[in-house]
Tab-separated table of C-alpha atoms in Angstrom:
chain	number	residue	atom	x	y	z
C	1	UNK	CA	2.527	-36.888	-140.733
C	2	UNK	CA	-0.562	-34.861	-140.911
C	3	UNK	CA	-1.991	-31.470	-139.442
C	4	UNK	CA	-5.970	-31.915	-139.338
C	5	UNK	CA	-7.847	-28.849	-138.345
C	6	UNK	CA	-11.662	-28.395	-138.836
C	7	UNK	CA	-13.849	-25.269	-138.138
C	8	UNK	CA	-15.486	-22.174	-139.534
C	9	UNK	CA	-13.721	-19.496	-142.114
C	10	UNK	CA	-12.089	-17.727	-139.200
C	11	UNK	CA	-10.538	-21.146	-138.000
C	12	UNK	CA	-9.586	-22.238	-141.151
C	13	UNK	CA	-7.888	-18.879	-141.576
C	14	UNK	CA	-5.977	-18.531	-138.654
C	15	UNK	CA	-5.259	-22.066	-138.940
C	16	UNK	CA	-4.144	-21.950	-142.452
C	17	UNK	CA	-1.395	-18.882	-141.459
C	18	UNK	CA	-0.331	-21.013	-138.012
C	19	UNK	CA	0.267	-24.463	-139.797
C	20	UNK	CA	2.659	-22.605	-142.953
C	21	UNK	CA	5.415	-22.252	-140.226
C	22	UNK	CA	4.877	-25.300	-138.953
C	23	UNK	CA	4.785	-27.127	-142.576
C	24	UNK	CA	8.053	-25.776	-143.566
C	25	UNK	CA	9.644	-27.215	-140.002
C	26	UNK	CA	8.322	-30.428	-140.430
C	27	UNK	CA	8.942	-30.283	-144.302
C	28	UNK	CA	12.843	-29.431	-143.255
C	29	UNK	CA	13.022	-32.130	-140.536
C	30	UNK	CA	11.289	-35.020	-142.861
C	31	UNK	CA	13.834	-34.030	-145.352
C	32	UNK	CA	16.678	-34.605	-143.132
C	33	UNK	CA	15.074	-38.045	-142.048
C	34	UNK	CA	14.820	-39.154	-145.638
C	35	UNK	CA	18.655	-38.306	-146.172
C	36	UNK	CA	19.551	-41.055	-143.826
C	37	UNK	CA	20.611	-44.327	-145.710
C	38	UNK	CA	17.727	-46.623	-145.535
C	39	UNK	CA	18.769	-50.332	-144.841
C	40	UNK	CA	17.626	-53.839	-143.673
C	41	UNK	CA	20.190	-56.048	-141.946
C	42	UNK	CA	19.887	-58.652	-138.998
C	43	UNK	CA	20.779	-55.815	-136.730
C	44	UNK	CA	19.069	-52.964	-138.365
C	45	UNK	CA	15.919	-51.439	-139.337
C	46	UNK	CA	14.020	-49.427	-142.060
C	47	UNK	CA	12.628	-46.226	-140.858
C	48	UNK	CA	9.860	-45.507	-143.154
C	49	UNK	CA	8.976	-41.682	-142.519
C	50	UNK	CA	6.346	-39.176	-143.991
C	51	UNK	CA	7.096	-36.686	-146.353
C	52	UNK	CA	5.560	-33.565	-145.678
C	53	UNK	CA	2.913	-31.612	-143.002
C	54	UNK	CA	-0.584	-30.831	-144.681
C	55	UNK	CA	-3.802	-29.110	-143.615
C	56	UNK	CA	-7.150	-30.615	-144.985
C	57	UNK	CA	-10.134	-29.044	-146.121
C	58	UNK	CA	-13.147	-30.515	-145.488
C	59	UNK	CA	-14.016	-34.391	-145.992
C	60	UNK	CA	-15.663	-35.872	-148.677
C	61	UNK	CA	-19.070	-37.760	-148.034
C	62	UNK	CA	-19.885	-39.619	-150.589
C	63	UNK	CA	-21.653	-42.934	-151.246
C	64	UNK	CA	-18.919	-44.916	-151.858
C	65	UNK	CA	-16.829	-43.589	-148.842
C	66	UNK	CA	-20.250	-45.084	-146.807
C	67	UNK	CA	-20.032	-48.541	-147.823
C	68	UNK	CA	-18.302	-51.077	-146.030
C	69	UNK	CA	-17.063	-48.621	-143.074
C	70	UNK	CA	-16.022	-49.670	-139.514
C	71	UNK	CA	-18.616	-48.967	-136.781
C	72	UNK	CA	-17.758	-45.715	-134.501
C	73	UNK	CA	-15.401	-44.402	-137.485
C	74	UNK	CA	-17.140	-40.760	-136.882
C	75	UNK	CA	-16.462	-40.713	-133.179
C	76	UNK	CA	-14.523	-37.766	-132.123
C	77	UNK	CA	-11.174	-38.930	-129.668
C	78	UNK	CA	-12.993	-36.823	-126.690
C	79	UNK	CA	-16.371	-38.149	-126.714
C	80	UNK	CA	-14.570	-41.613	-126.659
C	81	UNK	CA	-11.050	-42.976	-126.917
C	82	UNK	CA	-11.569	-46.470	-126.277
C	83	UNK	CA	-13.993	-46.593	-129.359
C	84	UNK	CA	-11.987	-44.166	-131.361
C	85	UNK	CA	-9.074	-46.479	-131.090
C	86	UNK	CA	-11.227	-49.390	-132.087
C	87	UNK	CA	-12.196	-47.453	-135.085
C	88	UNK	CA	-9.105	-46.432	-136.091
C	89	UNK	CA	-7.504	-50.150	-136.110
C	90	UNK	CA	-10.614	-51.107	-138.150
C	91	UNK	CA	-10.234	-48.514	-140.306
C	92	UNK	CA	-6.641	-49.472	-140.892
C	93	UNK	CA	-7.482	-52.892	-141.277
C	94	UNK	CA	-9.883	-51.792	-144.174
C	95	UNK	CA	-8.211	-49.718	-146.086
C	96	UNK	CA	-5.170	-52.709	-146.025
C	97	UNK	CA	-7.937	-55.050	-147.252
C	98	UNK	CA	-9.184	-52.707	-150.112
C	99	UNK	CA	-5.064	-52.888	-151.595
C	100	UNK	CA	-4.900	-57.026	-150.913
C	101	UNK	CA	-2.316	-56.540	-148.078
C	102	UNK	CA	-2.884	-58.808	-144.762
C	103	UNK	CA	-4.532	-57.349	-141.753
C	104	UNK	CA	-1.648	-56.352	-139.414
C	105	UNK	CA	-1.458	-58.031	-135.916
C	106	UNK	CA	-1.739	-55.701	-132.726
C	107	UNK	CA	1.818	-55.377	-130.831
C	108	UNK	CA	1.745	-54.607	-127.403
C	109	UNK	CA	5.774	-53.626	-127.736
C	110	UNK	CA	4.750	-51.386	-130.738
C	111	UNK	CA	1.575	-49.745	-129.001
C	112	UNK	CA	4.139	-48.856	-126.360
C	113	UNK	CA	6.433	-47.337	-129.344
C	114	UNK	CA	3.330	-45.583	-130.520
C	115	UNK	CA	1.645	-44.100	-127.657
C	116	UNK	CA	5.204	-42.867	-125.904
C	117	UNK	CA	5.691	-40.959	-128.787
C	118	UNK	CA	2.520	-39.463	-129.099
C	119	UNK	CA	2.473	-38.384	-125.183
C	120	UNK	CA	6.165	-36.924	-125.690
C	121	UNK	CA	5.007	-35.194	-128.713
C	122	UNK	CA	1.844	-33.649	-126.804
C	123	UNK	CA	3.997	-32.903	-123.354
C	124	UNK	CA	6.966	-31.219	-125.356
C	125	UNK	CA	5.034	-29.476	-127.534
C	126	UNK	CA	6.470	-30.575	-131.434
C	127	UNK	CA	5.382	-32.084	-134.029
C	128	UNK	CA	8.170	-34.696	-135.584
C	129	UNK	CA	9.443	-38.093	-136.578
C	130	UNK	CA	12.424	-36.860	-134.464
C	131	UNK	CA	12.338	-36.182	-130.869
C	132	UNK	CA	13.709	-32.424	-129.967
C	133	UNK	CA	16.774	-34.701	-127.815
C	134	UNK	CA	17.260	-36.478	-131.417
C	135	UNK	CA	15.531	-39.684	-131.058
C	136	UNK	CA	14.235	-40.971	-133.676
C	137	UNK	CA	11.583	-44.154	-134.631
C	138	UNK	CA	14.502	-46.861	-134.503
C	139	UNK	CA	15.507	-45.258	-130.998
C	140	UNK	CA	11.835	-45.907	-129.939
C	141	UNK	CA	11.307	-49.457	-131.191
C	142	UNK	CA	14.615	-50.709	-129.512
C	143	UNK	CA	13.406	-49.066	-125.753
C	144	UNK	CA	10.055	-50.619	-126.637
C	145	UNK	CA	11.698	-54.021	-126.894
C	146	UNK	CA	10.546	-54.558	-130.689
C	147	UNK	CA	13.904	-54.197	-132.139
C	148	UNK	CA	16.122	-56.662	-130.598
C	149	UNK	CA	19.474	-57.341	-130.834
C	150	UNK	CA	19.308	-61.011	-132.122
C	151	UNK	CA	16.672	-60.006	-134.723
C	152	UNK	CA	15.984	-58.370	-138.411
C	153	UNK	CA	13.158	-55.992	-138.216
C	154	UNK	CA	11.725	-53.186	-140.280
C	155	UNK	CA	9.379	-50.307	-138.679
C	156	UNK	CA	7.321	-47.304	-140.096
C	157	UNK	CA	5.623	-44.742	-138.735
C	158	UNK	CA	2.682	-42.204	-139.398
C	159	UNK	CA	1.719	-39.331	-137.245
C	160	UNK	CA	-1.182	-36.529	-137.100
C	161	UNK	CA	-3.074	-34.400	-135.108
C	162	UNK	CA	-6.298	-33.050	-135.441
C	163	UNK	CA	-9.246	-31.315	-133.691
C	164	UNK	CA	-13.217	-31.324	-133.958
C	165	UNK	CA	-14.575	-33.676	-136.601
C	166	UNK	CA	-10.618	-34.417	-137.609
C	167	UNK	CA	-10.298	-35.834	-134.438
C	168	UNK	CA	-11.802	-39.001	-135.292
C	169	UNK	CA	-10.552	-42.753	-137.168
C	170	UNK	CA	-12.523	-42.105	-140.400
C	171	UNK	CA	-10.631	-38.205	-140.609
C	172	UNK	CA	-7.213	-39.615	-139.710
C	173	UNK	CA	-6.874	-42.570	-141.968
C	174	UNK	CA	-8.944	-40.873	-144.906
C	175	UNK	CA	-6.034	-37.978	-144.695
C	176	UNK	CA	-3.237	-40.925	-144.598
C	177	UNK	CA	-4.335	-42.379	-147.443
C	178	UNK	CA	-4.551	-39.001	-149.081
C	179	UNK	CA	-0.930	-38.593	-148.488
C	180	UNK	CA	1.414	-40.765	-151.461
C	181	UNK	CA	4.491	-40.921	-148.266
C	182	UNK	CA	1.482	-41.938	-145.608
C	183	UNK	CA	-0.299	-44.345	-147.883
C	184	UNK	CA	2.866	-46.080	-149.105
C	185	UNK	CA	3.704	-47.007	-145.314
C	186	UNK	CA	0.084	-47.843	-144.147
C	187	UNK	CA	-0.842	-50.426	-146.749
C	188	UNK	CA	2.853	-51.628	-147.426
C	189	UNK	CA	3.188	-55.989	-147.767
C	190	UNK	CA	6.184	-55.452	-145.544
C	191	UNK	CA	4.551	-55.159	-142.605
C	192	UNK	CA	2.765	-57.336	-140.069
C	193	UNK	CA	2.382	-55.934	-137.013
C	194	UNK	CA	0.639	-52.688	-135.742
C	195	UNK	CA	1.145	-50.306	-132.532
C	196	UNK	CA	-1.260	-47.234	-131.564
C	197	UNK	CA	-0.900	-44.449	-129.717
C	198	UNK	CA	-3.438	-41.769	-128.835
C	199	UNK	CA	-2.938	-38.438	-126.869
C	200	UNK	CA	-5.889	-36.386	-125.667
C	201	UNK	CA	-4.975	-32.831	-126.604
C	202	UNK	CA	-2.162	-31.630	-129.836
C	203	UNK	CA	1.184	-30.732	-129.980
C	204	UNK	CA	0.407	-26.693	-129.958
C	205	UNK	CA	-1.282	-24.396	-127.708
C	206	UNK	CA	-3.160	-23.231	-130.109
C	207	UNK	CA	-4.922	-26.334	-130.386
C	208	UNK	CA	-5.770	-27.520	-126.621
C	209	UNK	CA	-8.536	-29.952	-127.561
C	210	UNK	CA	-8.606	-32.794	-129.754
C	211	UNK	CA	-6.300	-35.534	-130.322
C	212	UNK	CA	-2.234	-36.400	-131.221
C	213	UNK	CA	-1.810	-39.808	-133.054
C	214	UNK	CA	0.541	-41.963	-133.924
C	215	UNK	CA	1.050	-45.426	-135.628
C	216	UNK	CA	4.236	-47.444	-135.880
C	217	UNK	CA	4.159	-50.547	-138.320
C	218	UNK	CA	6.409	-52.922	-138.068
C	219	UNK	CA	8.064	-56.672	-138.672
C	220	UNK	CA	10.537	-58.777	-136.965
C	221	UNK	CA	12.241	-62.173	-137.608
C	222	UNK	CA	14.074	-63.433	-134.564
């Protein structure tokens, strides 16, 4: 999971202090997730969970980063949510192509799983792969109808929230790619389908504007 914050020096200082506690809590939660056995079976799943929460400084803007980029990648979520979603799908496809990984197909059931989780994090004010009630990625995939008993399946998830210029497709995907745990999931050749969930606002009262993002990647054989 990633925390993306932008602003002046005062906001940056406040954000750095505020997020320290978030990072510690999120790191503990992810560590607990990481201790669960990962297995694939006829009725099982692999839940690929990210490693830590981070706060990023200003994003670089070099010439190479501007080449072969997606339209609307720098549009902020509050300006046009539909364009940000479209650009997010494009940016994920672009970084996978750079790694010779096939383009993911959009899956409506994974869209449901991702959207529900993004909304739940916002409404219940938490930021984690595990909900306050204990539901995890595998549970969400089952409830959305993607993880079916008669199928073998695998799912992975990456999360982010951001404000200002970080509430963009470019900022979100670049941050994921800068984090080894998130990058591993995002460009993995194990996955074939993708669901995206976007929720206006962040999980924290201190940052009421912005966006909460969940991306769920999956592969299923029935």
